[in-house]
mmCIF file of C-alpha atoms (C1' of nucleotides) in Angstrom:
data_model
loop_
_atom_site.group_PDB
_atom_site.id
_atom_site.type_symbol
_atom_site.label_atom_id
_atom_site.label_comp_id
_atom_site.label_asym_id
_atom_site.label_seq_id
_atom_site.Cartn_x
_atom_site.Cartn_y
_atom_site.Cartn_z
ATOM 1 C CA MET R 1 0.000 0.000 0.000
ATOM 2 C CA ARG R 2 0.982 3.629 -0.321
ATOM 3 C CA TRP R 3 1.468 5.675 2.817
ATOM 4 C CA ALA R 4 1.570 9.454 3.048
ATOM 5 C CA ILE R 5 4.278 10.979 5.231
ATOM 6 C CA TYR R 6 3.125 14.484 6.204
ATOM 7 C CA LEU R 7 5.444 17.138 7.616
ATOM 8 C CA ASP R 8 4.270 20.156 9.529
ATOM 9 C CA MET R 9 6.977 22.542 10.721
ATOM 10 C CA ASP R 10 6.621 23.603 14.382
ATOM 11 C CA ALA R 11 6.033 27.346 14.992
ATOM 12 C CA PHE R 12 7.700 27.827 11.623
ATOM 13 C CA TYR R 13 8.316 31.590 11.440
ATOM 14 C CA LEU R 14 9.581 31.615 14.987
ATOM 15 C CA SER R 15 11.824 28.591 14.378
ATOM 16 C CA CYS R 16 13.282 30.385 11.354
ATOM 17 C CA GLU R 17 14.103 33.372 13.561
ATOM 18 C CA ALA R 18 15.612 31.143 16.252
ATOM 19 C CA ARG R 19 17.837 29.549 13.628
ATOM 20 C CA ARG R 20 19.567 32.854 12.904
ATOM 21 C CA ARG R 21 19.200 34.280 16.423
ATOM 22 C CA PRO R 22 19.901 31.380 18.797
ATOM 23 C CA GLU R 23 19.462 33.649 21.824
ATOM 24 C CA ILE R 24 15.702 33.442 21.173
ATOM 25 C CA ARG R 25 15.585 29.743 22.003
ATOM 26 C CA GLY R 26 13.683 28.946 25.152
ATOM 27 C CA ARG R 27 12.271 32.451 25.475
ATOM 28 C CA PRO R 28 8.675 33.579 25.096
ATOM 29 C CA ALA R 29 8.657 35.239 21.668
ATOM 30 C CA VAL R 30 6.186 36.037 18.895
ATOM 31 C CA VAL R 31 6.478 36.933 15.232
ATOM 32 C CA ALA R 32 3.791 39.558 14.788
ATOM 33 C CA HIS R 33 2.814 42.700 12.937
ATOM 34 C CA ASP R 34 3.665 46.085 14.437
ATOM 35 C CA PRO R 35 1.762 46.427 17.736
ATOM 36 C CA ALA R 36 1.916 50.243 17.347
ATOM 37 C CA GLY R 37 1.804 50.674 21.095
ATOM 38 C CA GLY R 38 -1.395 48.657 21.379
ATOM 39 C CA LYS R 39 -3.096 50.365 18.431
ATOM 40 C CA GLY R 40 -1.868 47.978 15.703
ATOM 41 C CA ARG R 41 -4.365 46.312 13.353
ATOM 42 C CA GLY R 42 -2.429 43.145 12.631
ATOM 43 C CA VAL R 43 -2.237 39.686 14.148
ATOM 44 C CA VAL R 44 0.280 37.349 15.755
ATOM 45 C CA LEU R 45 1.722 35.085 13.049
ATOM 46 C CA SER R 46 3.678 32.634 15.153
ATOM 47 C CA ALA R 47 4.162 32.136 18.882
ATOM 48 C CA SER R 48 6.914 30.115 20.598
ATOM 49 C CA TYR R 49 5.746 27.292 22.857
ATOM 50 C CA GLU R 50 6.994 29.344 25.817
ATOM 51 C CA ALA R 51 4.831 32.293 24.685
ATOM 52 C CA ARG R 52 1.849 29.960 24.320
ATOM 53 C CA LYS R 53 2.139 29.166 28.032
ATOM 54 C CA HIS R 54 1.400 32.856 28.633
ATOM 55 C CA GLY R 55 -1.667 32.812 26.388
ATOM 56 C CA PHE R 56 -0.174 34.029 23.097
ATOM 57 C CA ARG R 57 -1.638 32.300 20.040
ATOM 58 C CA SER R 58 -1.091 32.685 16.354
ATOM 59 C CA ALA R 59 -3.875 34.615 14.568
ATOM 60 C CA MET R 60 -4.536 36.569 17.775
ATOM 61 C CA PRO R 61 -5.023 40.331 17.149
ATOM 62 C CA VAL R 62 -1.901 42.240 18.198
ATOM 63 C CA ARG R 63 -3.988 44.560 20.388
ATOM 64 C CA GLU R 64 -5.077 41.599 22.431
ATOM 65 C CA ALA R 65 -1.515 40.205 22.530
ATOM 66 C CA TRP R 66 -0.245 43.602 23.643
ATOM 67 C CA ARG R 67 -2.435 43.449 26.718
ATOM 68 C CA LEU R 68 -0.940 40.088 27.735
ATOM 69 C CA GLY R 69 2.283 41.828 28.618
ATOM 70 C CA GLN R 70 5.347 43.192 26.947
ATOM 71 C CA GLU R 71 8.074 40.959 28.355
ATOM 72 C CA VAL R 72 7.569 38.723 25.343
ATOM 73 C CA LEU R 73 10.119 39.232 22.552
ATOM 74 C CA TRP R 74 8.271 40.877 19.658
ATOM 75 C CA ILE R 75 9.748 40.096 16.206
ATOM 76 C CA PRO R 76 8.514 41.708 12.964
ATOM 77 C CA PRO R 77 7.904 39.178 10.130
ATOM 78 C CA ASP R 78 10.519 38.641 7.417
ATOM 79 C CA PHE R 79 8.609 36.668 4.765
ATOM 80 C CA PRO R 80 11.415 36.522 2.182
ATOM 81 C CA TYR R 81 13.571 34.750 4.784
ATOM 82 C CA TYR R 82 10.791 32.302 5.712
ATOM 83 C CA GLU R 83 10.180 31.560 2.035
ATOM 84 C CA ALA R 84 13.880 30.948 1.436
ATOM 85 C CA THR R 85 13.964 28.623 4.450
ATOM 86 C CA SER R 86 10.880 26.831 3.164
ATOM 87 C CA ARG R 87 12.681 26.242 -0.152
ATOM 88 C CA GLU R 88 15.593 24.701 1.746
ATOM 89 C CA VAL R 89 13.212 22.272 3.473
ATOM 90 C CA MET R 90 11.587 21.357 0.158
ATOM 91 C CA ALA R 91 14.934 20.825 -1.564
ATOM 92 C CA LEU R 92 15.847 18.379 1.155
ATOM 93 C CA LEU R 93 12.527 16.521 0.815
ATOM 94 C CA ARG R 94 12.801 16.330 -2.977
ATOM 95 C CA GLN R 95 16.177 14.648 -2.574
ATOM 96 C CA ARG R 96 14.441 11.915 -0.606
ATOM 97 C CA SER R 97 11.540 11.689 -3.060
ATOM 98 C CA PRO R 98 10.878 13.556 -6.303
ATOM 99 C CA ALA R 99 7.161 13.086 -5.529
ATOM 100 C CA ALA R 100 7.407 15.358 -2.469
ATOM 101 C CA ARG R 101 4.645 17.985 -2.629
ATOM 102 C CA GLN R 102 4.426 21.310 -0.843
ATOM 103 C CA PHE R 103 1.024 22.377 0.529
ATOM 104 C CA SER R 104 1.918 25.624 2.262
ATOM 105 C CA ILE R 105 4.977 27.505 3.399
ATOM 106 C CA ASP R 106 5.398 25.048 6.284
ATOM 107 C CA GLU R 107 3.691 21.825 5.219
ATOM 108 C CA ALA R 108 4.573 19.101 2.745
ATOM 109 C CA ALA R 109 4.074 15.398 2.126
ATOM 110 C CA LEU R 110 5.783 12.515 0.379
ATOM 111 C CA PRO R 111 4.580 9.034 -0.548
ATOM 112 C CA TRP R 112 6.004 5.778 0.817
ATOM 113 C CA ASP R 113 5.249 2.354 -0.626
ATOM 114 C CA GLY R 114 5.286 -0.617 1.734
ATOM 115 C CA GLU R 115 2.829 -3.013 3.340
ATOM 116 C CA ASP R 116 3.692 -2.299 6.916
ATOM 117 C CA ALA R 117 3.972 1.068 8.582
ATOM 118 C CA SER R 118 7.453 0.463 9.975
ATOM 119 C CA GLY R 119 9.234 1.512 6.769
ATOM 120 C CA ALA R 120 7.245 4.743 6.530
ATOM 121 C CA GLU R 121 7.839 5.408 10.198
ATOM 122 C CA ALA R 122 11.616 4.940 9.851
ATOM 123 C CA GLU R 123 11.617 7.285 6.852
ATOM 124 C CA GLY R 124 9.554 9.848 8.781
ATOM 125 C CA ARG R 125 12.052 9.815 11.660
ATOM 126 C CA ALA R 126 14.981 10.057 9.275
ATOM 127 C CA ILE R 127 13.428 13.129 7.639
ATOM 128 C CA GLN R 128 12.713 14.698 11.006
ATOM 129 C CA ASP R 129 16.346 14.144 12.076
ATOM 130 C CA GLU R 130 17.752 15.438 8.825
ATOM 131 C CA ILE R 131 15.708 18.656 8.961
ATOM 132 C CA ARG R 132 16.710 19.232 12.570
ATOM 133 C CA ASN R 133 20.397 18.423 12.073
ATOM 134 C CA ARG R 134 20.970 20.136 8.742
ATOM 135 C CA LEU R 135 18.590 23.090 8.997
ATOM 136 C CA GLY R 136 18.125 23.459 12.741
ATOM 137 C CA LEU R 137 14.330 23.311 12.430
ATOM 138 C CA PRO R 138 11.847 21.210 14.414
ATOM 139 C CA CYS R 139 8.874 19.543 12.754
ATOM 140 C CA SER R 140 6.049 17.124 13.469
ATOM 141 C CA VAL R 141 5.350 14.095 11.295
ATOM 142 C CA GLY R 142 2.101 12.273 10.619
ATOM 143 C CA ILE R 143 1.791 9.021 8.697
ATOM 144 C CA GLY R 144 -1.412 7.564 7.316
ATOM 145 C CA PRO R 145 -3.121 5.850 4.389
ATOM 146 C CA SER R 146 -4.138 9.194 2.808
ATOM 147 C CA ILE R 147 -2.717 12.699 2.804
ATOM 148 C CA LEU R 148 -5.695 13.965 4.808
ATOM 149 C CA LEU R 149 -5.250 11.335 7.524
ATOM 150 C CA ALA R 150 -1.487 11.876 7.610
ATOM 151 C CA LYS R 151 -2.108 15.591 8.116
ATOM 152 C CA MET R 152 -4.500 14.867 10.976
ATOM 153 C CA ALA R 153 -1.850 12.579 12.468
ATOM 154 C CA SER R 154 0.743 15.373 12.244
ATOM 155 C CA ASP R 155 -1.567 17.677 14.202
ATOM 156 C CA ARG R 156 -1.721 15.063 16.922
ATOM 157 C CA ALA R 157 2.082 14.738 16.818
ATOM 158 C CA LYS R 158 2.729 18.394 17.665
ATOM 159 C CA PRO R 159 5.182 19.501 18.804
ATOM 160 C CA GLY R 160 8.058 17.493 17.506
ATOM 161 C CA GLY R 161 6.467 14.041 17.589
ATOM 162 C CA LEU R 162 5.513 11.349 15.105
ATOM 163 C CA VAL R 163 2.092 9.684 14.926
ATOM 164 C CA VAL R 164 1.035 6.790 12.690
ATOM 165 C CA ILE R 165 -2.582 6.031 11.769
ATOM 166 C CA SER R 166 -2.875 2.532 10.307
ATOM 167 C CA PRO R 167 -5.851 1.635 8.096
ATOM 168 C CA GLY R 168 -7.445 -0.413 10.865
ATOM 169 C CA ASP R 169 -7.157 2.455 13.352
ATOM 170 C CA VAL R 170 -8.895 5.171 11.343
ATOM 171 C CA ALA R 171 -12.378 4.928 12.892
ATOM 172 C CA GLU R 172 -10.989 4.824 16.399
ATOM 173 C CA PHE R 173 -8.554 7.684 15.791
ATOM 174 C CA VAL R 174 -11.062 10.090 14.247
ATOM 175 C CA GLY R 175 -14.203 8.996 16.113
ATOM 176 C CA SER R 176 -13.542 10.950 19.283
ATOM 177 C CA LEU R 177 -11.986 13.993 17.583
ATOM 178 C CA PRO R 178 -13.962 17.245 17.462
ATOM 179 C CA VAL R 179 -15.205 17.856 13.907
ATOM 180 C CA ARG R 180 -13.040 20.960 13.781
ATOM 181 C CA ALA R 181 -9.962 18.693 13.715
ATOM 182 C CA VAL R 182 -10.896 17.606 10.175
ATOM 183 C CA PRO R 183 -9.217 19.859 7.591
ATOM 184 C CA GLY R 184 -11.985 21.622 5.682
ATOM 185 C CA VAL R 185 -14.270 21.960 8.705
ATOM 186 C CA GLY R 186 -14.107 25.567 9.872
ATOM 187 C CA ALA R 187 -16.163 27.693 12.231
ATOM 188 C CA VAL R 188 -19.265 27.803 10.013
ATOM 189 C CA THR R 189 -19.356 24.083 9.304
ATOM 190 C CA GLU R 190 -18.702 23.359 12.966
ATOM 191 C CA ARG R 191 -21.751 25.453 13.862
ATOM 192 C CA ASP R 192 -23.896 23.773 11.186
ATOM 193 C CA LEU R 193 -22.855 20.327 12.399
ATOM 194 C CA GLY R 194 -23.593 21.325 15.981
ATOM 195 C CA ALA R 195 -27.130 22.221 14.909
ATOM 196 C CA VAL R 196 -27.768 18.575 13.971
ATOM 197 C CA GLY R 197 -26.082 17.287 17.111
ATOM 198 C CA VAL R 198 -22.683 16.446 15.644
ATOM 199 C CA ARG R 199 -19.745 17.591 17.740
ATOM 200 C CA ARG R 200 -17.327 14.729 17.284
ATOM 201 C CA VAL R 201 -16.617 12.946 14.034
ATOM 202 C CA GLY R 202 -18.133 9.739 15.435
ATOM 203 C CA ASP R 203 -21.476 11.530 16.026
ATOM 204 C CA CYS R 204 -21.984 11.591 12.241
ATOM 205 C CA LEU R 205 -23.087 7.951 12.347
ATOM 206 C CA ALA R 206 -26.124 8.862 14.446
ATOM 207 C CA VAL R 207 -27.455 11.305 11.830
ATOM 208 C CA PRO R 208 -29.194 10.068 8.646
ATOM 209 C CA GLY R 209 -27.096 10.715 5.524
ATOM 210 C CA PRO R 210 -29.552 13.090 3.807
ATOM 211 C CA ALA R 211 -29.907 15.238 6.944
ATOM 212 C CA LEU R 212 -26.128 15.485 7.245
ATOM 213 C CA ARG R 213 -25.869 16.415 3.567
ATOM 214 C CA ARG R 214 -28.492 19.136 3.990
ATOM 215 C CA ALA R 215 -26.528 20.516 6.924
ATOM 216 C CA VAL R 216 -23.018 20.618 5.439
ATOM 217 C CA GLY R 217 -23.190 19.611 1.768
ATOM 218 C CA PRO R 218 -20.508 17.449 0.223
ATOM 219 C CA LEU R 219 -18.410 17.423 3.396
ATOM 220 C CA ALA R 220 -21.055 15.043 4.766
ATOM 221 C CA GLY R 221 -19.687 12.189 2.684
ATOM 222 C CA LEU R 222 -16.131 12.759 3.817
ATOM 223 C CA LEU R 223 -17.129 12.924 7.484
ATOM 224 C CA ARG R 224 -19.262 9.776 7.369
ATOM 225 C CA ASP R 225 -16.484 7.911 5.581
ATOM 226 C CA LEU R 226 -13.990 8.942 8.249
ATOM 227 C CA ALA R 227 -16.375 7.959 11.035
ATOM 228 C CA ARG R 228 -16.700 4.513 9.452
ATOM 229 C CA GLY R 229 -12.933 4.221 9.131
ATOM 230 C CA ARG R 230 -12.883 4.736 5.369
ATOM 231 C CA TRP R 231 -11.055 7.269 3.233
ATOM 232 C CA GLU R 232 -10.784 8.400 -0.350
ATOM 233 C CA GLU R 233 -8.200 6.479 -2.401
ATOM 234 C CA GLU R 234 -6.644 9.246 -4.450
ATOM 235 C CA PRO R 235 -3.814 9.396 -6.938
ATOM 236 C CA TRP R 236 -0.766 11.193 -5.606
ATOM 237 C CA PRO R 237 -1.233 14.903 -6.506
ATOM 238 C CA GLU R 238 0.627 16.399 -9.462
ATOM 239 C CA GLU R 239 2.904 19.390 -9.037
ATOM 240 C CA SER R 240 0.544 22.378 -9.307
ATOM 241 C CA GLU R 241 0.852 25.773 -10.999
ATOM 242 C CA PRO R 242 -0.323 28.954 -9.260
ATOM 243 C CA LYS R 243 -3.791 30.127 -10.372
ATOM 244 C CA SER R 244 -3.645 33.673 -9.093
ATOM 245 C CA LEU R 245 -1.246 36.238 -7.702
ATOM 246 C CA GLY R 246 -2.375 39.103 -5.543
ATOM 247 C CA ALA R 247 -1.601 41.737 -2.956
ATOM 248 C CA MET R 248 -3.618 43.346 -0.202
ATOM 249 C CA SER R 249 -3.103 45.900 2.498
ATOM 250 C CA THR R 250 -4.923 47.205 5.542
ATOM 251 C CA PHE R 251 -4.617 50.934 6.187
ATOM 252 C CA SER R 252 -3.495 52.047 9.611
ATOM 253 C CA GLU R 253 -6.651 54.182 9.585
ATOM 254 C CA ASP R 254 -9.713 53.647 7.400
ATOM 255 C CA THR R 255 -9.711 55.889 4.354
ATOM 256 C CA SER R 256 -12.076 57.057 1.668
ATOM 257 C CA ASP R 257 -9.469 59.161 -0.131
ATOM 258 C CA PRO R 258 -9.529 58.069 -3.791
ATOM 259 C CA GLU R 259 -5.949 59.305 -4.270
ATOM 260 C CA GLU R 260 -4.635 57.080 -1.505
ATOM 261 C CA LEU R 261 -6.583 54.079 -2.814
ATOM 262 C CA THR R 262 -5.330 54.566 -6.367
ATOM 263 C CA ARG R 263 -1.754 55.003 -5.163
ATOM 264 C CA THR R 264 -2.049 51.724 -3.302
ATOM 265 C CA LEU R 265 -3.390 49.921 -6.379
ATOM 266 C CA ARG R 266 -0.547 51.289 -8.499
ATOM 267 C CA ARG R 267 1.996 50.020 -5.967
ATOM 268 C CA PHE R 268 0.366 46.574 -5.957
ATOM 269 C CA LEU R 269 0.508 46.395 -9.740
ATOM 270 C CA ASP R 270 4.165 47.443 -9.913
ATOM 271 C CA ASP R 271 5.039 44.640 -7.482
ATOM 272 C CA LEU R 272 2.773 42.123 -9.206
ATOM 273 C CA GLU R 273 4.208 42.911 -12.616
ATOM 274 C CA ARG R 274 7.702 42.146 -11.330
ATOM 275 C CA THR R 275 6.501 38.864 -9.870
ATOM 276 C CA LEU R 276 4.701 37.904 -13.089
ATOM 277 C CA LYS R 277 7.841 38.530 -15.115
ATOM 278 C CA HIS R 278 10.094 36.792 -12.661
ATOM 279 C CA GLN R 279 7.892 33.702 -12.401
ATOM 280 C CA GLY R 280 6.909 33.675 -16.066
ATOM 281 C CA TYR R 281 3.108 34.074 -15.986
ATOM 282 C CA ALA R 282 0.523 36.085 -17.876
ATOM 283 C CA TYR R 283 -2.913 36.918 -16.396
ATOM 284 C CA ARG R 284 -6.321 37.704 -17.820
ATOM 285 C CA THR R 285 -8.637 38.451 -14.884
ATOM 286 C CA VAL R 286 -8.422 41.401 -12.512
ATOM 287 C CA THR R 287 -10.197 41.167 -9.152
ATOM 288 C CA LEU R 288 -10.548 44.059 -6.756
ATOM 289 C CA ARG R 289 -11.594 43.420 -3.159
ATOM 290 C CA VAL R 290 -12.553 46.057 -0.646
ATOM 291 C CA ARG R 291 -13.195 45.518 3.038
ATOM 292 C CA PHE R 292 -15.058 48.247 4.861
ATOM 293 C CA ALA R 293 -14.741 49.346 8.473
ATOM 294 C CA ASP R 294 -17.515 46.943 9.509
ATOM 295 C CA PHE R 295 -15.503 44.081 7.958
ATOM 296 C CA HIS R 296 -18.088 43.575 5.245
ATOM 297 C CA ALA R 297 -16.293 42.884 1.948
ATOM 298 C CA LEU R 298 -17.178 43.394 -1.694
ATOM 299 C CA GLN R 299 -15.377 42.146 -4.761
ATOM 300 C CA ARG R 300 -15.613 42.929 -8.474
ATOM 301 C CA SER R 301 -13.729 41.245 -11.266
ATOM 302 C CA ARG R 302 -13.300 41.751 -14.990
ATOM 303 C CA SER R 303 -11.563 39.608 -17.597
ATOM 304 C CA LEU R 304 -9.429 41.092 -20.355
ATOM 305 C CA PRO R 305 -9.888 39.827 -23.930
ATOM 306 C CA HIS R 306 -6.383 38.309 -23.924
ATOM 307 C CA HIS R 307 -3.734 37.161 -21.485
ATOM 308 C CA THR R 308 -0.966 39.674 -20.832
ATOM 309 C CA HIS R 309 1.992 40.082 -18.509
ATOM 310 C CA GLU R 310 1.820 43.883 -18.477
ATOM 311 C CA THR R 311 -0.225 45.573 -15.794
ATOM 312 C CA ARG R 312 -0.981 48.837 -17.565
ATOM 313 C CA SER R 313 -4.410 47.575 -18.649
ATOM 314 C CA ALA R 314 -5.037 46.187 -15.175
ATOM 315 C CA LEU R 315 -4.692 49.627 -13.604
ATOM 316 C CA GLY R 316 -7.490 50.992 -15.793
ATOM 317 C CA VAL R 317 -9.708 48.028 -14.986
ATOM 318 C CA ALA R 318 -8.909 48.223 -11.268
ATOM 319 C CA THR R 319 -9.792 51.914 -10.991
ATOM 320 C CA THR R 320 -13.076 51.285 -12.823
ATOM 321 C CA LEU R 321 -13.880 48.422 -10.443
ATOM 322 C CA LEU R 322 -12.982 50.619 -7.491
ATOM 323 C CA ARG R 323 -15.471 53.255 -8.632
ATOM 324 C CA GLU R 324 -18.155 50.586 -9.047
ATOM 325 C CA ILE R 325 -17.576 49.283 -5.542
ATOM 326 C CA LEU R 326 -17.367 52.647 -3.805
ATOM 327 C CA HIS R 327 -20.200 54.407 -5.606
ATOM 328 C CA PRO R 328 -22.932 51.917 -6.432
ATOM 329 C CA ASP R 329 -25.295 54.816 -5.951
ATOM 330 C CA PRO R 330 -23.985 58.364 -6.462
ATOM 331 C CA ALA R 331 -26.333 59.608 -3.765
ATOM 332 C CA HIS R 332 -24.696 57.231 -1.256
ATOM 333 C CA PRO R 333 -22.135 58.624 1.146
ATOM 334 C CA LYS R 334 -18.609 57.260 0.815
ATOM 335 C CA ARG R 335 -17.870 54.338 3.109
ATOM 336 C CA PRO R 336 -14.393 54.317 4.661
ATOM 337 C CA VAL R 337 -12.205 51.471 3.449
ATOM 338 C CA ARG R 338 -10.241 49.308 5.855
ATOM 339 C CA THR R 339 -8.527 46.942 3.424
ATOM 340 C CA VAL R 340 -8.001 46.909 -0.314
ATOM 341 C CA GLY R 341 -6.744 43.932 -2.335
ATOM 342 C CA LEU R 342 -5.988 43.220 -5.946
ATOM 343 C CA THR R 343 -5.602 39.787 -7.545
ATOM 344 C CA LEU R 344 -4.524 38.809 -11.042
ATOM 345 C CA GLY R 345 -6.103 35.515 -12.019
ATOM 346 C CA ASP R 346 -6.539 32.984 -14.806
ATOM 347 C CA LEU R 347 -2.741 32.727 -14.915
ATOM 348 C CA LYS R 348 -0.948 30.837 -17.640
ATOM 349 C CA PRO R 349 2.745 30.261 -18.302
ATOM 350 C CA TRP R 350 4.239 32.964 -20.447
ATOM 351 C CA ALA R 351 7.190 32.085 -22.676
ATOM 352 C CA GLY R 352 8.789 35.509 -22.339
ATOM 353 C CA GLY R 353 9.207 35.128 -18.592
ATOM 354 C CA GLN R 354 12.543 34.705 -16.901
ATOM 355 C CA LYS R 355 11.773 31.230 -15.645
ATOM 356 C CA ASP R 356 14.617 28.896 -16.517
ATOM 357 C CA LEU R 357 13.943 26.667 -19.501
ATOM 358 C CA SER R 358 14.320 23.304 -17.788
ATOM 359 C CA SER R 359 11.534 23.980 -15.281
ATOM 360 C CA PHE R 360 9.422 25.496 -18.021
ATOM 361 C CA ALA R 361 9.744 22.402 -20.217
ATOM 362 C CA ARG R 362 8.786 20.187 -17.281
ATOM 363 C CA GLU R 363 5.693 22.197 -16.441
ATOM 364 C CA THR R 364 4.385 22.285 -20.001
ATOM 365 C CA ASP R 365 5.057 18.580 -20.535
ATOM 366 C CA GLY R 366 7.749 19.588 -22.989
ATOM 367 C CA SER R 367 5.323 18.856 -25.787
ATOM 368 C CA GLN R 368 4.561 22.354 -26.987
ATOM 369 C CA ALA R 369 5.927 25.815 -26.578
ATOM 370 C CA PRO R 370 3.227 28.238 -25.383
ATOM 371 C CA LEU R 371 2.572 31.124 -27.749
ATOM 372 C CA PRO R 372 3.617 34.624 -26.758
ATOM 373 C CA ASP R 373 0.967 37.270 -26.275
ATOM 374 C CA PRO R 374 -0.963 38.183 -29.408
ATOM 375 C "C1'" DT D 1 -11.637 42.987 21.633
ATOM 376 C "C1'" DC D 2 -10.947 42.654 16.871
ATOM 377 C "C1'" DT D 3 -10.143 40.195 13.185
ATOM 378 C "C1'" DG D 4 -3.180 40.231 8.166
ATOM 379 C "C1'" DG D 5 -1.956 38.723 3.790
ATOM 380 C "C1'" DG D 6 -1.456 35.144 0.748
ATOM 381 C "C1'" DG D 7 -3.925 31.649 -1.497
ATOM 382 C "C1'" DT D 8 -7.576 27.432 -3.182
ATOM 383 C "C1'" DC D 9 -11.991 25.568 -3.937
ATOM 384 C "C1'" DC D 10 -17.056 25.486 -4.299
ATOM 385 C "C1'" DT D 11 -21.715 27.186 -5.453
ATOM 386 C "C1'" DA D 12 -25.034 29.585 -7.938
ATOM 387 C "C1'" DG D 13 -27.074 32.498 -11.387
ATOM 388 C "C1'" DG D 14 -27.131 34.555 -15.905
ATOM 389 C "C1'" DA D 15 -25.520 35.001 -20.737
ATOM 390 C "C1'" DC D 16 -24.876 32.620 -24.658
ATOM 391 C "C1'" DC D 17 -24.658 28.761 -27.971
ATOM 392 C "C1'" DC D 18 -26.259 24.524 -30.332
ATOM 393 C "C1'" DT K 1 -46.707 32.688 -27.832
ATOM 394 C "C1'" DC K 2 -44.288 29.739 -25.517
ATOM 395 C "C1'" DT K 3 -40.497 27.717 -25.034
ATOM 396 C "C1'" DG K 4 -36.071 21.740 -23.621
ATOM 397 C "C1'" DG K 5 -31.741 20.147 -22.457
ATOM 398 C "C1'" DG K 6 -27.085 20.227 -23.024
ATOM 399 C "C1'" DG K 7 -22.758 22.749 -22.520
ATOM 400 C "C1'" DT K 8 -19.293 26.657 -21.434
ATOM 401 C "C1'" DC K 9 -17.925 31.035 -19.695
ATOM 402 C "C1'" DC K 10 -18.172 34.857 -16.553
ATOM 403 C "C1'" DT K 11 -19.018 36.957 -12.168
ATOM 404 C "C1'" DA K 12 -20.015 37.389 -6.949
ATOM 405 C "C1'" DG K 13 -19.812 35.563 -2.626
ATOM 406 C "C1'" DG K 14 -18.155 32.767 0.878
ATOM 407 C "C1'" DA K 15 -15.748 28.890 3.467
ATOM 408 C "C1'" DC K 16 -11.459 27.471 4.438
ATOM 409 C "C1'" DC K 17 -6.264 26.900 4.820
ATOM 410 C "C1'" DC K 18 -1.641 28.555 6.797
#
DNA sequence: TCTGGGGTCCTAGGACCC
DNA sequence: TCTGGGGTCCTAGGACCC
């Protein structure tokens, strides 16, 4: 059978920082946006296990974290460094298996063929040791008969452990877990499941299939399968291409100044154009998202007639979309904007990009050279 | 008490075509 | 004067992930 070995880096951003600043080790520390003296609008991105003992959590608003006390070491995020570190981890995994797949900046999985779990387990420990010894980074490892189950095992293994779910153990392992522990079940689905009396995965078996499907849609099938100890047999995922590239920013104070909004969009597009060229993609769809002070969000998108890698046309489209969002009715007063975001979508590889030719040939199957823009 | 920035995937309705 | 059954494409919104 094929096992999935799933790696989840522990407190990844913070571990990256500790790698280059060893004095951080063992101290309560967080990687977080600027607290601005308790007035910041960001969140905590990563908290050390020592900081967690004091109540710090990732995704916690910095204002709330600020109130917990300032003796914690507060580190501003350095995403380029975390991305570079992530590439080092992936390079190491790809040496062990070319089928290694990355799922986020700090998660990845590789396949392992073998009847009994012991081989996969030995490989998982070897990977864990190699990443710790060569890169100085801790990670948790989960092993299971599907990527989803291996991921759930890695959650259970945190921090720094290794957990194996064998095919015969699936129902027992998942049965007592809260539904929220299943990837894909978020706050809304948790609430909807609660409304039909399902709090743990095992509770699904007490609810008739159609009622469960009415409550949570297609997730119902996945949850019932898990509760019965079954899982989807899926082919190992292919290497995937990005589908969109975007940028967003939250203002330190809400604004309805059209000049400031347009300036921000122009800055986004300059950055995005560089990324498109560097990575070798053209786009066709422009999406503008605006979040207002009350957190309500609107989005408008428009597709160009052809793919392009230049963002000049996108700026015109984006400003039109901005007007449509902000002034649906000219008689309406302007609503202050909290966050603005711009995404370029419907990406396709662009031959004029600076991507090196070997990776380009691999991604296009090598069978045909994509045409340049018309 | 507020809630970042980067993404993916799904649904649903309407336009349009055969 | 009353209209089906496919299909694809586009757009808006929302859930979810790290």
